Amino acid sequence: MKLHHWAALLLSAALAGCNASTEHGAGSGAAFQGEAAKAGSFLAYEHRVGIRLASERIDAQLAASRDACSQDRFGQCELIAIEQSGDSQRRSAHLVVRIVPDGVEKLVTLAAEGGQLQSRSTQAEDLAQAVSDNQQLRDRLQREYQTLQGFQGRKDMSVSDLLALAKATAEVEQQLHAASQDAAQQQRRISTNLLTLDFSSEYQPTGRWSRIGNAFGNSLEELTDGTVNAIQVAAFGLPLLVVLLIGGLILRWLWRKLGKRRHTHKAD
């Protein structure tokens, strides 16, 4: 076989290897799917994903993930919290969203683009008891409300009775509204997934001088912390030292006074 044939085969193998690596990287993010509660169950799913990125890419990936959620690019999505910290060498960010189950996989894939999934976890909270209790509460409040409504048309009620009826009706309406809001929130937690994206970068100093400088910086921080702690201990103990000094002087004065009295009695 000629030389150029061997070169073509090697190039094809290299390209195939690159494509396989890219598909594996994307698949690692796509494998993390959302969870939908089965019919008759009341499970609220929560996911947490750790993503390792180069420090300079964290802000861009955080912004892309936030925009995708704000624009409902992968289905209904609500932004819950966002946080950024660190410097140019070591950065971290957190994005918390509530999204439909079908959008979890796509948003994780987008967030991890150009990086690596470091950790992933899923847990569920069973809201069956809470849903049942809320339903019973709403049923009871609804019956009370209907009973109170039945008194509205009576003409034999005094003014004070009408005022008491209006107050009781308003209280039941308020409780029923709060219970309905709780039921809506429970349903929202069941029908969507809470997703937390943890972005982080790991800075490793390169070269001996960088390591020495890092160690020197840590030593200065420890020296500063030690000095501050010593000053705080001294400031805390200073009043106690003053009290002990005064007490010692008083005891010394009393001791001398007693000594003089004993010396006077012996002379007599």
Short mmCIF file of C-alpha atoms in Angstrom, two decimals:
data_model
loop_
_atom_site.label_atom_id
_atom_site.label_comp_id
_atom_site.label_asym_id
_atom_site.label_seq_id
_atom_site.Cartn_x
_atom_site.Cartn_y
_atom_site.Cartn_z
CA MET A 1 0.00 0.00 0.00
CA LYS A 2 1.27 3.42 -0.89
CA LEU A 3 2.31 6.00 1.65
CA HIS A 4 -0.55 8.38 0.95
CA HIS A 5 -3.06 5.55 1.56
CA TRP A 6 -1.60 4.97 5.02
CA ALA A 7 -1.78 8.70 5.73
CA ALA A 8 -5.45 8.81 4.71
CA LEU A 9 -6.28 5.87 6.98
CA LEU A 10 -4.49 7.47 9.93
CA LEU A 11 -6.27 10.78 9.33
CA SER A 12 -9.65 9.05 9.17
CA ALA A 13 -8.95 7.20 12.42
CA ALA A 14 -7.93 10.44 14.12
CA LEU A 15 -11.08 12.21 12.97
CA ALA A 16 -13.21 9.30 14.12
CA GLY A 17 -11.54 9.43 17.52
CA CYS A 18 -12.23 13.18 17.82
CA ASN A 19 -15.88 12.71 16.89
CA ALA A 20 -16.29 9.91 19.41
CA SER A 21 -14.79 12.05 22.15
CA THR A 22 -17.10 14.97 21.37
CA GLU A 23 -20.18 12.76 21.35
CA HIS A 24 -19.13 11.21 24.68
CA GLY A 25 -18.69 14.64 26.24
CA ALA A 26 -22.12 15.77 25.11
CA GLY A 27 -23.63 12.48 26.16
CA SER A 28 -22.33 12.85 29.70
CA GLY A 29 -24.47 15.97 30.08
CA ALA A 30 -27.44 14.56 28.16
CA ALA A 31 -27.57 11.49 30.41
CA PHE A 32 -28.73 13.64 33.30
CA GLN A 33 -32.47 13.75 32.73
CA GLY A 34 -35.36 15.30 34.59
CA GLU A 35 -37.87 13.27 36.54
CA ALA A 36 -41.65 13.44 36.25
CA ALA A 37 -43.89 12.12 39.00
CA LYS A 38 -45.92 9.09 37.97
CA ALA A 39 -49.70 9.19 37.97
CA GLY A 40 -50.99 8.94 41.53
CA SER A 41 -47.65 9.89 43.12
CA PHE A 42 -46.74 13.21 44.69
CA LEU A 43 -42.95 13.33 44.42
CA ALA A 44 -41.13 16.66 44.12
CA TYR A 45 -37.74 16.09 42.46
CA GLU A 46 -34.61 18.15 43.05
CA HIS A 47 -31.33 17.89 41.11
CA ARG A 48 -27.85 19.23 41.86
CA VAL A 49 -25.13 19.26 39.21
CA GLY A 50 -21.47 20.17 39.70
CA ILE A 51 -19.76 21.55 36.59
CA ARG A 52 -16.01 22.17 36.28
CA LEU A 53 -15.06 24.89 33.80
CA ALA A 54 -12.07 27.06 33.01
CA SER A 55 -12.21 30.17 35.16
CA GLU A 56 -12.69 32.50 32.19
CA ARG A 57 -15.70 30.48 30.90
CA ILE A 58 -17.80 30.44 34.05
CA ASP A 59 -19.40 33.87 33.57
CA ALA A 60 -20.31 33.10 29.95
CA GLN A 61 -21.83 29.70 30.76
CA LEU A 62 -23.71 31.15 33.72
CA ALA A 63 -25.14 33.93 31.54
CA ALA A 64 -26.09 31.47 28.79
CA SER A 65 -27.89 29.20 31.27
CA ARG A 66 -29.66 32.14 32.89
CA ASP A 67 -30.81 33.52 29.53
CA ALA A 68 -32.02 30.09 28.41
CA CYS A 69 -34.17 29.87 31.53
CA SER A 70 -35.45 33.45 31.32
CA GLN A 71 -36.46 32.94 27.68
CA ASP A 72 -38.09 29.51 28.35
CA ARG A 73 -35.86 28.08 25.64
CA PHE A 74 -36.23 24.52 26.97
CA GLY A 75 -39.74 24.82 28.36
CA GLN A 76 -41.27 26.70 31.25
CA CYS A 77 -38.47 27.82 33.58
CA GLU A 78 -38.26 30.18 36.55
CA LEU A 79 -35.08 31.71 37.96
CA ILE A 80 -34.86 31.13 41.72
CA ALA A 81 -31.35 32.28 42.68
CA ILE A 82 -28.03 33.27 41.15
CA GLU A 83 -24.66 33.79 42.85
CA GLN A 84 -21.09 34.58 41.70
CA SER A 85 -17.86 34.71 43.69
CA GLY A 86 -14.07 34.49 43.31
CA ASP A 87 -11.46 36.25 41.19
CA SER A 88 -9.88 35.80 37.77
CA GLN A 89 -7.96 32.69 38.86
CA ARG A 90 -10.53 30.84 40.94
CA ARG A 91 -14.24 31.44 40.37
CA SER A 92 -17.50 29.81 41.31
CA ALA A 93 -21.15 30.43 40.53
CA HIS A 94 -24.51 28.94 41.43
CA LEU A 95 -27.72 29.00 39.46
CA VAL A 96 -30.99 27.66 40.87
CA VAL A 97 -33.99 27.27 38.57
CA ARG A 98 -37.31 25.49 38.52
CA ILE A 99 -37.90 23.91 35.15
CA VAL A 100 -40.12 21.33 33.49
CA PRO A 101 -38.63 17.79 33.55
CA ASP A 102 -38.05 17.73 29.79
CA GLY A 103 -35.85 20.82 30.02
CA VAL A 104 -33.43 19.54 32.68
CA GLU A 105 -31.30 17.51 30.28
CA LYS A 106 -31.05 20.32 27.74
CA LEU A 107 -30.18 23.00 30.28
CA VAL A 108 -27.50 20.82 31.91
CA THR A 109 -25.99 20.11 28.50
CA LEU A 110 -25.90 23.82 27.70
CA ALA A 111 -24.39 24.72 31.07
CA ALA A 112 -21.67 22.05 30.83
CA GLU A 113 -20.63 22.97 27.29
CA GLY A 114 -16.84 23.23 27.15
CA GLY A 115 -16.50 21.81 30.66
CA GLN A 116 -16.93 18.62 32.61
CA LEU A 117 -19.65 17.25 34.86
CA GLN A 118 -18.06 16.66 38.25
CA SER A 119 -21.08 15.50 40.27
CA ARG A 120 -24.76 14.92 39.93
CA SER A 121 -27.43 13.99 42.44
CA THR A 122 -31.20 13.61 42.49
CA GLN A 123 -33.55 13.42 45.42
CA ALA A 124 -37.31 13.55 45.85
CA GLU A 125 -39.60 14.72 48.62
CA ASP A 126 -42.88 12.88 49.01
CA LEU A 127 -45.66 15.46 49.31
CA ALA A 128 -48.50 12.93 49.54
CA GLN A 129 -49.27 13.68 53.19
CA ALA A 130 -49.02 17.43 52.70
CA VAL A 131 -51.31 17.29 49.67
CA SER A 132 -53.84 15.15 51.55
CA ASP A 133 -53.82 17.45 54.58
CA ASN A 134 -54.27 20.49 52.39
CA GLN A 135 -57.16 18.90 50.53
CA GLN A 136 -58.91 18.05 53.81
CA LEU A 137 -58.36 21.61 55.04
CA ARG A 138 -59.82 23.10 51.87
CA ASP A 139 -62.83 20.76 52.01
CA ARG A 140 -63.53 21.80 55.61
CA LEU A 141 -63.12 25.49 54.84
CA GLN A 142 -65.36 25.15 51.81
CA ARG A 143 -68.11 23.60 53.94
CA GLU A 144 -67.76 26.36 56.52
CA TYR A 145 -67.92 28.98 53.80
CA GLN A 146 -71.08 27.49 52.33
CA THR A 147 -72.66 27.38 55.78
CA LEU A 148 -71.84 31.01 56.39
CA GLN A 149 -73.19 31.91 52.97
CA GLY A 150 -76.46 30.28 53.97
CA PHE A 151 -76.95 32.84 56.73
CA GLN A 152 -76.51 35.78 54.37
CA GLY A 153 -80.14 35.79 53.22
CA ARG A 154 -81.74 35.69 56.66
CA LYS A 155 -83.64 38.81 57.70
CA ASP A 156 -84.02 38.03 61.39
CA MET A 157 -80.37 38.76 62.21
CA SER A 158 -79.35 41.76 64.26
CA VAL A 159 -76.70 44.24 63.21
CA SER A 160 -74.16 42.69 65.60
CA ASP A 161 -74.91 39.23 64.18
CA LEU A 162 -74.43 40.53 60.64
CA LEU A 163 -71.10 42.09 61.59
CA ALA A 164 -69.94 38.85 63.25
CA LEU A 165 -71.08 36.88 60.19
CA ALA A 166 -69.16 39.19 57.85
CA LYS A 167 -66.02 38.88 59.99
CA ALA A 168 -66.25 35.08 60.12
CA THR A 169 -66.87 34.91 56.37
CA ALA A 170 -63.84 37.09 55.65
CA GLU A 171 -61.61 34.92 57.87
CA VAL A 172 -62.76 31.72 56.15
CA GLU A 173 -62.23 33.30 52.74
CA GLN A 174 -58.69 34.31 53.72
CA GLN A 175 -57.86 30.82 55.01
CA LEU A 176 -59.36 29.23 51.92
CA HIS A 177 -57.29 31.51 49.68
CA ALA A 178 -54.08 30.64 51.57
CA ALA A 179 -54.86 26.93 51.35
CA SER A 180 -55.49 27.23 47.61
CA GLN A 181 -52.14 28.97 47.18
CA ASP A 182 -50.41 26.18 49.12
CA ALA A 183 -52.09 23.60 46.88
CA ALA A 184 -50.91 25.45 43.78
CA GLN A 185 -47.37 25.58 45.13
CA GLN A 186 -47.44 21.85 45.88
CA GLN A 187 -48.64 21.10 42.38
CA ARG A 188 -45.93 23.36 40.98
CA ARG A 189 -43.24 21.45 42.88
CA ILE A 190 -44.63 18.14 41.65
CA SER A 191 -44.95 19.12 37.98
CA THR A 192 -41.50 20.79 37.75
CA ASN A 193 -37.95 20.01 38.87
CA LEU A 194 -35.72 22.15 41.05
CA LEU A 195 -32.29 22.29 39.39
CA THR A 196 -29.13 23.69 40.99
CA LEU A 197 -26.10 24.25 38.78
CA ASP A 198 -22.80 24.61 40.65
CA PHE A 199 -20.06 26.09 38.44
CA SER A 200 -16.48 25.97 39.72
CA SER A 201 -12.91 26.28 38.52
CA GLU A 202 -9.77 24.90 40.11
CA TYR A 203 -6.65 27.07 40.01
CA GLN A 204 -3.32 25.25 40.21
CA PRO A 205 -0.19 27.45 40.42
CA THR A 206 2.47 26.57 37.87
CA GLY A 207 6.20 26.77 38.45
CA ARG A 208 8.30 26.82 41.60
CA TRP A 209 8.12 30.59 42.05
CA SER A 210 4.33 30.55 41.87
CA ARG A 211 4.20 27.84 44.51
CA ILE A 212 6.63 29.76 46.72
CA GLY A 213 4.62 32.96 46.28
CA ASN A 214 1.42 31.14 47.13
CA ALA A 215 2.98 29.65 50.25
CA PHE A 216 4.36 33.08 51.26
CA GLY A 217 0.92 34.63 50.81
CA ASN A 218 -0.65 31.93 52.97
CA SER A 219 2.00 32.52 55.64
CA LEU A 220 1.21 36.25 55.69
CA GLU A 221 -2.50 35.49 56.06
CA GLU A 222 -1.79 33.11 58.94
CA LEU A 223 0.50 35.67 60.59
CA THR A 224 -2.18 38.35 60.25
CA ASP A 225 -4.84 36.05 61.69
CA GLY A 226 -2.57 35.12 64.58
CA THR A 227 -1.80 38.76 65.36
CA VAL A 228 -5.49 39.68 65.29
CA ASN A 229 -6.33 36.78 67.60
CA ALA A 230 -3.55 37.78 70.01
CA ILE A 231 -4.83 41.37 70.13
CA GLN A 232 -8.37 40.18 70.75
CA VAL A 233 -7.25 37.88 73.57
CA ALA A 234 -5.22 40.70 75.12
CA ALA A 235 -8.13 43.13 74.88
CA PHE A 236 -10.46 40.56 76.43
CA GLY A 237 -8.07 39.77 79.30
CA LEU A 238 -6.99 43.35 80.07
CA PRO A 239 -9.98 44.20 82.33
CA LEU A 240 -9.44 40.95 84.21
CA LEU A 241 -5.78 41.83 84.76
CA VAL A 242 -6.76 45.25 86.13
CA VAL A 243 -9.23 43.66 88.56
CA LEU A 244 -6.63 41.12 89.69
CA LEU A 245 -4.05 43.88 90.16
CA ILE A 246 -6.41 45.97 92.29
CA GLY A 247 -7.43 42.91 94.26
CA GLY A 248 -3.77 42.04 94.84
CA LEU A 249 -3.02 45.54 96.12
CA ILE A 250 -6.01 45.39 98.48
CA LEU A 251 -4.93 41.99 99.81
CA ARG A 252 -1.38 43.27 100.27
CA TRP A 253 -2.67 46.32 102.20
CA LEU A 254 -4.85 44.12 104.40
CA TRP A 255 -1.98 41.72 105.00
CA ARG A 256 0.30 44.56 106.08
CA LYS A 257 -2.39 46.03 108.31
CA LEU A 258 -2.96 42.68 110.01
CA GLY A 259 0.79 42.30 110.39
CA LYS A 260 1.05 45.65 112.13
CA ARG A 261 -1.79 44.76 114.50
CA ARG A 262 -0.14 41.49 115.44
CA HIS A 263 3.16 43.27 116.02
CA THR A 264 1.37 45.85 118.27
CA HIS A 265 -0.33 43.10 120.35
CA LYS A 266 2.98 41.32 120.87
CA ALA A 267 4.64 44.56 122.02
CA ASP A 268 1.85 45.10 124.59
#
